[in-house]
Tab-separated table of C-alpha atoms and ligand atoms in Angstrom:
chain	number	residue	atom	x	y	z
A	1	MET	CA	75.952	30.419	75.868
A	2	PRO	CA	73.174	31.963	77.308
A	3	ARG	CA	71.081	29.231	79.226
A	4	ILE	CA	66.802	29.276	78.417
A	5	TYR	CA	65.313	25.728	79.762
A	6	TYR	CA	62.987	24.471	79.157
A	7	LEU	CA	60.764	22.798	81.085
A	8	PHE	CA	59.559	18.628	80.121
A	9	LEU	CA	58.759	17.260	83.907
A	10	GLY	CA	56.193	15.142	83.662
A	11	LEU	CA	57.092	14.160	80.088
A	12	LEU	CA	57.734	10.394	79.759
A	13	SER	CA	54.690	10.433	81.240
A	14	THR	CA	52.976	11.464	78.843
A	15	LEU	CA	55.025	10.099	76.048
A	16	VAL	CA	54.471	6.861	77.791
A	17	SER	CA	50.208	7.905	77.495
A	18	THR	CA	50.369	9.653	74.375
A	19	ILE	CA	52.036	6.574	72.457
A	20	SER	CA	48.839	4.202	73.705
A	21	CYS	CA	46.711	6.240	71.863
A	22	GLN	CA	47.142	8.082	68.429
A	23	ASN	CA	50.584	6.823	65.339
A	24	ASP	CA	52.790	10.345	66.671
A	25	THR	CA	54.512	10.662	69.098
A	26	TYR	CA	56.603	12.810	69.808
A	27	GLN	CA	60.054	12.335	69.329
A	28	PHE	CA	62.808	13.407	71.518
A	29	ASN	CA	66.477	14.082	70.625
A	30	GLN	CA	69.962	15.279	71.597
A	31	GLY	CA	73.332	15.738	70.559
A	32	PHE	CA	75.397	18.476	69.577
A	33	ILE	CA	76.452	21.114	67.536
A	34	PHE	CA	79.398	24.450	67.392
A	35	GLY	CA	80.006	23.910	70.344
A	36	THR	CA	77.623	23.094	72.555
A	37	GLU	CA	74.118	20.949	72.726
A	38	TYR	CA	71.050	20.238	71.355
A	39	HIS	CA	67.604	19.198	72.696
A	40	ILE	CA	64.663	18.649	70.225
A	41	GLN	CA	61.022	17.743	70.599
A	42	TYR	CA	58.487	17.693	68.130
A	43	LYS	CA	55.546	15.421	67.269
A	44	PHE	CA	56.036	12.710	64.846
A	45	ASP	CA	55.180	9.646	63.882
A	46	HIS	CA	59.374	8.330	63.971
A	47	ASP	CA	62.267	9.995	64.218
A	48	ILE	CA	63.934	12.255	62.433
A	49	GLN	CA	67.225	12.661	63.691
A	50	ALA	CA	69.537	11.287	61.869
A	51	GLU	CA	68.405	13.914	59.422
A	52	ILE	CA	68.299	17.322	61.300
A	53	GLN	CA	72.758	16.327	63.061
A	54	SER	CA	73.602	16.602	59.354
A	55	ALA	CA	71.585	20.183	58.182
A	56	LEU	CA	73.613	20.865	61.718
A	57	ASP	CA	76.889	20.018	60.157
A	58	GLU	CA	76.010	21.309	56.765
A	59	VAL	CA	75.345	25.388	58.866
A	60	ASN	CA	78.234	24.261	61.005
A	61	HIS	CA	80.570	23.692	57.557
A	62	SER	CA	79.584	27.462	56.972
A	63	LEU	CA	79.756	29.405	59.828
A	64	SER	CA	81.740	28.376	61.708
A	65	THR	CA	84.882	30.036	62.607
A	66	TYR	CA	86.601	26.869	65.366
A	67	ASP	CA	85.725	25.249	61.474
A	68	SER	CA	89.326	25.585	59.381
A	69	THR	CA	87.925	25.050	56.413
A	70	SER	CA	84.661	26.332	56.478
A	71	VAL	CA	82.959	29.182	54.247
A	72	VAL	CA	83.639	31.889	56.868
A	73	SER	CA	87.281	30.908	58.054
A	74	LEU	CA	88.461	30.275	54.223
A	75	ILE	CA	86.884	34.106	53.891
A	76	ASN	CA	88.198	35.031	56.817
A	77	LYS	CA	91.761	33.284	55.473
A	78	ASN	CA	91.484	34.856	52.017
A	79	ILE	CA	90.473	32.141	50.429
A	80	SER	CA	88.268	32.395	47.069
A	81	VAL	CA	85.310	30.012	48.439
A	82	GLU	CA	81.615	29.644	46.947
A	83	LEU	CA	79.206	31.093	49.645
A	84	ASP	CA	76.268	29.074	49.911
A	85	THR	CA	73.131	29.579	50.778
A	86	HIS	CA	73.786	29.584	55.318
A	87	PHE	CA	76.362	31.655	55.273
A	88	VAL	CA	74.896	33.998	52.564
A	89	VAL	CA	71.497	34.452	54.519
A	90	VAL	CA	72.975	35.204	57.543
A	91	PHE	CA	75.588	37.520	55.996
A	92	LYS	CA	72.182	39.912	55.019
A	93	ARG	CA	70.934	39.514	58.272
A	94	SER	CA	73.434	41.219	60.039
A	95	GLN	CA	73.765	43.531	58.077
A	96	GLU	CA	70.812	44.257	57.562
A	97	ILE	CA	71.034	44.224	61.146
A	98	SER	CA	73.815	46.222	62.112
A	99	ALA	CA	72.003	49.250	59.443
A	100	GLU	CA	69.185	49.007	62.128
A	101	THR	CA	70.982	49.080	64.945
A	102	LYS	CA	74.145	52.363	63.219
A	103	GLY	CA	76.777	49.975	63.997
A	104	MET	CA	76.414	48.744	67.050
A	105	PHE	CA	76.068	44.728	65.514
A	106	ASP	CA	78.995	44.189	63.009
A	107	ILE	CA	80.299	40.488	62.541
A	108	SER	CA	83.152	42.143	61.448
A	109	VAL	CA	84.156	42.517	65.648
A	110	GLY	CA	86.050	39.569	65.503
A	111	PRO	CA	89.492	40.767	66.060
A	112	LEU	CA	88.682	42.754	69.056
A	113	VAL	CA	86.639	39.974	70.834
A	114	ASN	CA	89.955	38.078	69.727
A	115	ALA	CA	91.546	40.496	71.197
A	116	TRP	CA	90.233	40.766	74.592
A	117	GLY	CA	89.654	37.005	75.312
A	118	PHE	CA	86.588	35.292	74.064
A	119	GLY	CA	86.798	34.819	70.976
A	120	PHE	CA	88.733	31.681	69.229
A	121	LYS	CA	92.291	32.570	69.687
A	122	GLY	CA	92.927	32.752	73.018
A	123	LYS	CA	92.967	35.151	76.067
A	124	GLN	CA	95.356	38.142	76.380
A	125	PHE	CA	94.244	41.240	77.952
A	126	PRO	CA	95.080	44.228	75.144
A	127	ASP	CA	96.326	47.454	75.956
A	128	SER	CA	94.834	50.973	73.863
A	129	VAL	CA	97.126	51.667	71.399
A	130	GLN	CA	96.959	47.372	70.463
A	131	ILE	CA	92.641	48.687	70.277
A	132	LEU	CA	92.706	52.089	68.362
A	133	ASN	CA	95.618	49.818	65.676
A	134	LEU	CA	92.953	47.168	65.721
A	135	LEU	CA	90.040	49.846	65.481
A	136	PRO	CA	90.075	50.066	61.224
A	137	ARG	CA	89.972	46.701	60.477
A	138	ILE	CA	86.299	46.785	62.065
A	139	GLY	CA	83.179	47.966	60.322
A	140	TYR	CA	80.036	45.848	58.920
A	141	GLN	CA	80.293	48.503	56.217
A	142	LYS	CA	83.778	47.550	54.395
A	143	ILE	CA	82.253	44.348	53.504
A	144	LYS	CA	80.058	43.307	50.972
A	145	ILE	CA	78.596	40.766	48.416
A	146	VAL	CA	78.810	41.395	44.794
A	147	ASP	CA	78.461	39.396	42.265
A	148	GLY	CA	78.408	36.322	44.377
A	149	LYS	CA	82.099	37.623	45.872
A	150	ILE	CA	82.915	38.292	49.770
A	151	ILE	CA	84.824	41.817	48.893
A	152	LYS	CA	86.327	43.034	51.713
A	153	ASP	CA	87.652	47.358	51.841
A	154	ARG	CA	90.673	45.287	53.332
A	155	PRO	CA	92.134	41.939	53.483
A	156	ASP	CA	93.152	41.710	57.404
A	157	ILE	CA	88.779	42.347	58.141
A	158	GLU	CA	87.198	38.654	59.491
A	159	ILE	CA	83.724	37.556	59.597
A	160	ASP	CA	82.662	36.225	63.528
A	161	PRO	CA	78.544	35.423	63.005
A	162	SER	CA	78.964	33.395	66.029
A	163	SER	CA	76.132	35.845	67.350
A	164	ALA	CA	73.658	35.176	65.113
A	165	ALA	CA	74.915	32.045	63.684
A	166	GLU	CA	73.336	29.502	66.918
A	167	GLY	CA	69.825	31.238	66.036
A	168	TYR	CA	70.041	30.585	62.436
A	169	GLY	CA	70.553	26.457	63.255
A	170	VAL	CA	67.611	26.365	65.527
A	171	ASP	CA	65.704	28.589	62.348
A	172	VAL	CA	67.585	25.917	59.871
A	173	VAL	CA	65.761	23.063	61.873
A	174	ALA	CA	62.547	24.153	62.190
A	175	ASN	CA	62.197	24.818	58.731
A	176	LEU	CA	63.453	20.822	57.983
A	177	LEU	CA	60.470	19.925	60.256
A	178	GLU	CA	57.894	22.411	58.806
A	179	LYS	CA	58.506	20.761	55.931
A	180	LYS	CA	57.734	17.939	56.766
A	181	GLY	CA	54.347	18.702	58.061
A	182	ILE	CA	55.270	19.021	61.936
A	183	GLU	CA	53.062	21.516	63.845
A	184	ASN	CA	54.494	20.757	67.137
A	185	TYR	CA	57.682	21.249	68.402
A	186	LEU	CA	60.170	22.427	69.898
A	187	VAL	CA	64.474	23.775	68.535
A	188	GLU	CA	66.618	24.283	71.228
A	189	ILE	CA	70.034	24.707	70.747
A	190	GLY	CA	72.215	26.646	73.243
A	191	GLY	CA	69.771	28.140	74.925
A	192	GLU	CA	68.928	30.063	71.612
A	193	ILE	CA	64.734	28.801	70.827
A	194	ARG	CA	61.655	28.388	69.128
A	195	SER	CA	58.361	26.935	69.029
A	196	LYS	CA	55.358	25.537	67.479
A	197	GLY	CA	51.839	24.666	69.100
A	198	ILE	CA	51.569	22.691	71.891
A	199	ASN	CA	53.574	20.568	73.763
A	200	SER	CA	52.960	16.430	75.018
A	201	LYS	CA	50.755	17.766	77.954
A	202	GLY	CA	48.255	19.136	75.144
A	203	LYS	CA	49.769	22.970	76.136
A	204	LYS	CA	51.994	26.441	75.379
A	205	TRP	CA	55.800	25.394	75.290
A	206	THR	CA	57.160	26.797	78.501
A	207	VAL	CA	61.103	28.440	78.552
A	208	GLY	CA	62.784	29.799	81.712
A	209	ILE	CA	64.687	32.920	82.356
A	210	ASP	CA	67.715	31.688	84.405
A	211	LYS	CA	68.517	33.244	87.304
A	212	PRO	CA	71.329	36.277	86.710
A	213	ILE	CA	73.864	33.993	88.692
A	214	GLU	CA	78.140	34.723	87.775
A	215	GLY	CA	80.117	31.317	86.630
A	216	GLU	CA	79.995	29.409	83.632
A	217	TYR	CA	77.113	27.251	84.531
A	218	ASN	CA	73.791	27.865	86.630
A	219	ALA	CA	74.992	24.855	88.648
A	220	THR	CA	71.246	25.240	90.840
A	221	GLY	CA	69.351	26.172	87.725
A	222	GLU	CA	67.431	29.110	89.191
A	223	ILE	CA	64.775	30.440	87.159
A	224	GLN	CA	63.774	33.890	87.445
A	225	GLU	CA	60.506	33.858	85.143
A	226	ILE	CA	58.639	31.902	83.058
A	227	VAL	CA	57.304	32.726	79.429
A	228	SER	CA	55.074	30.563	77.402
A	229	ILE	CA	55.170	30.351	74.016
A	230	ASP	CA	53.126	28.459	70.638
A	231	SER	CA	55.012	29.423	67.959
A	232	GLY	CA	57.457	32.041	68.471
A	233	ALA	CA	61.971	32.734	68.515
A	234	ILE	CA	63.697	33.280	72.063
A	235	SER	CA	67.597	34.012	73.135
A	236	THR	CA	69.105	34.751	75.963
A	237	SER	CA	72.422	36.703	76.091
A	238	GLY	CA	73.604	37.501	79.155
A	239	ASN	CA	77.118	39.055	80.279
A	240	TYR	CA	77.077	36.823	83.959
A	241	ARG	CA	79.130	33.671	82.803
A	242	LYS	CA	81.505	35.213	80.005
A	243	PHE	CA	82.942	37.754	81.739
A	244	TYR	CA	86.347	38.927	83.443
A	245	TYR	CA	87.575	41.113	86.619
A	246	ARG	CA	90.931	43.376	86.026
A	247	ASP	CA	91.209	45.717	88.115
A	248	GLY	CA	88.027	45.065	89.810
A	249	LYS	CA	86.253	45.882	86.123
A	250	LYS	CA	84.065	43.170	85.096
A	251	TYR	CA	84.245	43.028	81.247
A	252	ALA	CA	81.862	41.368	79.312
A	253	HIS	CA	81.851	39.641	76.255
A	254	VAL	CA	79.937	41.547	74.233
A	255	ILE	CA	81.884	44.559	71.698
A	256	ASN	CA	81.006	47.982	71.621
A	257	PRO	CA	82.373	47.938	67.194
A	258	HIS	CA	83.177	51.933	67.723
A	259	THR	CA	84.750	51.859	70.901
A	260	GLY	CA	86.902	48.308	70.853
A	261	TYR	CA	85.706	48.141	74.429
A	262	PRO	CA	83.139	45.977	76.089
A	263	SER	CA	80.052	46.487	76.562
A	264	GLU	CA	79.978	48.486	80.109
A	265	HIS	CA	76.218	48.392	80.834
A	266	GLN	CA	74.454	47.449	84.836
A	267	ILE	CA	72.541	45.260	82.499
A	268	LEU	CA	72.735	41.161	83.127
A	269	SER	CA	71.341	39.439	80.841
A	270	VAL	CA	68.607	40.386	78.040
A	271	THR	CA	66.153	38.097	76.598
A	272	VAL	CA	64.141	38.919	72.599
A	273	TYR	CA	61.477	37.083	71.515
A	274	ALA	CA	60.826	36.912	67.928
A	275	ASP	CA	59.377	35.746	65.043
A	276	ASP	CA	62.527	33.498	63.983
A	277	CYS	CA	65.706	32.610	65.618
A	278	MET	CA	68.112	34.132	64.161
A	279	SER	CA	67.151	37.808	64.401
A	280	ALA	CA	66.406	37.175	68.085
A	281	ASP	CA	70.219	36.537	69.006
A	282	ALA	CA	71.257	38.878	67.019
A	283	TYR	CA	68.784	41.271	68.402
A	284	SER	CA	69.703	39.654	72.339
A	285	THR	CA	73.226	40.765	71.966
A	286	VAL	CA	73.582	43.789	70.314
A	287	PHE	CA	70.668	44.680	73.342
A	288	MET	CA	73.581	44.281	75.504
A	289	VAL	CA	75.573	46.331	74.287
A	290	MET	CA	73.012	49.166	73.834
A	291	GLY	CA	72.697	49.241	77.033
A	292	LEU	CA	68.790	50.040	78.461
A	293	GLU	CA	67.689	53.514	77.537
A	294	SER	CA	69.155	53.323	73.822
A	295	THR	CA	67.247	49.561	73.080
A	296	GLN	CA	63.393	50.909	74.976
A	297	MET	CA	64.147	53.717	72.245
A	298	PHE	CA	64.349	50.781	69.323
A	299	LEU	CA	62.108	49.368	71.005
A	300	LYS	CA	59.549	51.526	70.010
A	301	SER	CA	60.179	51.567	66.228
A	302	HIS	CA	60.326	47.416	66.317
A	303	PRO	CA	56.733	46.113	67.253
A	304	GLU	CA	58.325	42.464	65.477
A	305	LEU	CA	60.135	42.643	69.057
A	306	SER	CA	59.593	41.788	72.625
A	307	ALA	CA	62.336	41.702	75.190
A	308	TYR	CA	63.046	41.313	78.947
A	309	ILE	CA	65.843	42.739	80.485
A	310	ILE	CA	68.027	42.471	84.242
A	311	SER	CA	70.403	44.948	85.314
A	312	SER	CA	72.068	45.078	87.808
A	313	LYS	CA	70.392	47.119	90.750
A	314	ASP	CA	73.904	47.311	93.352
A	315	THR	CA	76.644	44.197	93.765
A	316	ASN	CA	73.261	42.290	95.641
A	317	SER	CA	70.663	43.628	93.515
A	318	TYR	CA	68.687	43.912	90.094
A	319	SER	CA	65.916	45.288	88.713
A	320	ILE	CA	63.504	43.335	86.067
A	321	TRP	CA	62.614	45.214	83.070
A	322	MET	CA	60.128	44.775	80.291
A	323	SER	CA	58.489	45.797	76.808
A	324	ASP	CA	54.210	45.738	77.483
A	325	SER	CA	54.265	42.819	74.916
A	326	PHE	CA	56.634	40.734	77.028
A	327	LYS	CA	54.011	41.014	79.207
A	328	GLU	CA	51.836	38.335	77.836
A	329	LEU	CA	54.563	35.738	77.474
A	330	VAL	CA	54.994	35.765	81.123
A	331	SER	CA	53.258	32.571	82.587
A	332	LYS	CA	50.678	32.739	85.130
A	333	PRO	CA	50.300	31.168	88.456
B	401	ADP	P1	76.613	33.382	73.434
B	401	ADP	O1	75.183	32.531	72.940
B	401	ADP	O2	77.990	32.989	72.870
B	401	ADP	O3	76.152	34.076	74.687
B	401	ADP	P2	76.138	35.867	71.727
B	401	ADP	O4	74.585	35.359	71.493
B	401	ADP	O5	75.261	37.077	73.313
B	401	ADP	O6	76.783	34.619	73.361
B	401	ADP	O7	76.697	36.324	71.149
B	401	ADP	C1	78.426	37.198	71.846
B	401	ADP	C2	78.943	36.804	71.079
B	401	ADP	O8	78.904	38.026	69.986
B	401	ADP	C3	80.824	37.233	70.913
B	401	ADP	O9	81.028	36.525	71.548
B	401	ADP	C4	81.358	37.424	69.804
B	401	ADP	O10	81.615	36.584	69.037
B	401	ADP	C5	79.929	37.937	69.060
B	401	ADP	N1	80.674	40.334	69.262
B	401	ADP	C6	80.661	40.920	70.825
B	401	ADP	N2	80.810	41.797	69.681
B	401	ADP	C7	79.540	42.003	68.955
B	401	ADP	C8	78.346	42.865	68.777
B	401	ADP	N3	79.304	44.434	69.101
B	401	ADP	N4	78.254	42.534	67.855
B	401	ADP	C9	78.280	41.456	66.705
B	401	ADP	N5	78.587	40.259	66.913
B	401	ADP	C10	78.688	40.546	68.968
B	402	MG	MG1	73.153	36.423	70.502
């Protein structure tokens, strides 16, 4: 799970002063969804967490591979199911990003993710024959929506939308808030973030990008960079949390769908800023697969995206590259 921590130091004292001078105050909601935590702040006259939670539960019941009765799980089991809006939106956007990245982003990569032990079916280390046997089941062009139904080239093709689903969940909450006329908010699910307007201190929202420290948790919460955003989405994908070593080699949790092997770049983390969080989430994942140079090329023709990439130089040091547009977001002291 990418970890971007937003900073809300001083929130409590600001809350108190805000309550006393106006009706709308900053609501703070915290809960669980998609196997992770969410934190949401929004300026409104009352708390709407119940509505937020039920919107997120609906997304989960569409896109979670951990829910055996979700739309995506039924598709994976070839059980006939009516496609809902959540599935269709994420599927279509994923297919667009697959086409743009020449198949490096691919939601049919699930069987490989499982084989490598990063998915939802337990851990086993695959050999090269196993990988070769799995490749015919991979390929985004092998799945289509025709007349409102999913059509697969082979029944053993599976869909794994997890690299964009969290970001999509953030967008669903942001849209819900906007529909209510809320203009100041920050939505964060498992480190995927989207914000608008200002925080309770009347300033732009600030988001910290983790230092790429290996391990499940950044226990010390060390921050590499602080970025300021008013409206937009930000997502980090990192290979410094989900990986394992074998024979001195590091295997990360993003897979190159063409080779069937985990990506082997020097990249430790990619942070992407985009208008919507599903896109930020998907691009941060695929840039990990593509590597630094291909990503730099790609960004030249995608001015709507900004990126911040941390790469390892050797075992003890790392280097940072950011697009010119990302420089605008980095907080000046
Ligand atoms: P996390 O939030 O867990 O860090 P990401 O958003 O970076 O995750 O997505 C990683 C997940 O994406 C993997 O666990 C896997 O399910 C899926 N995945 C791996 N490789 C690819 C790929 N090439 N294209 C699309 N999804 C992928
Ligand atoms: Mg992602």
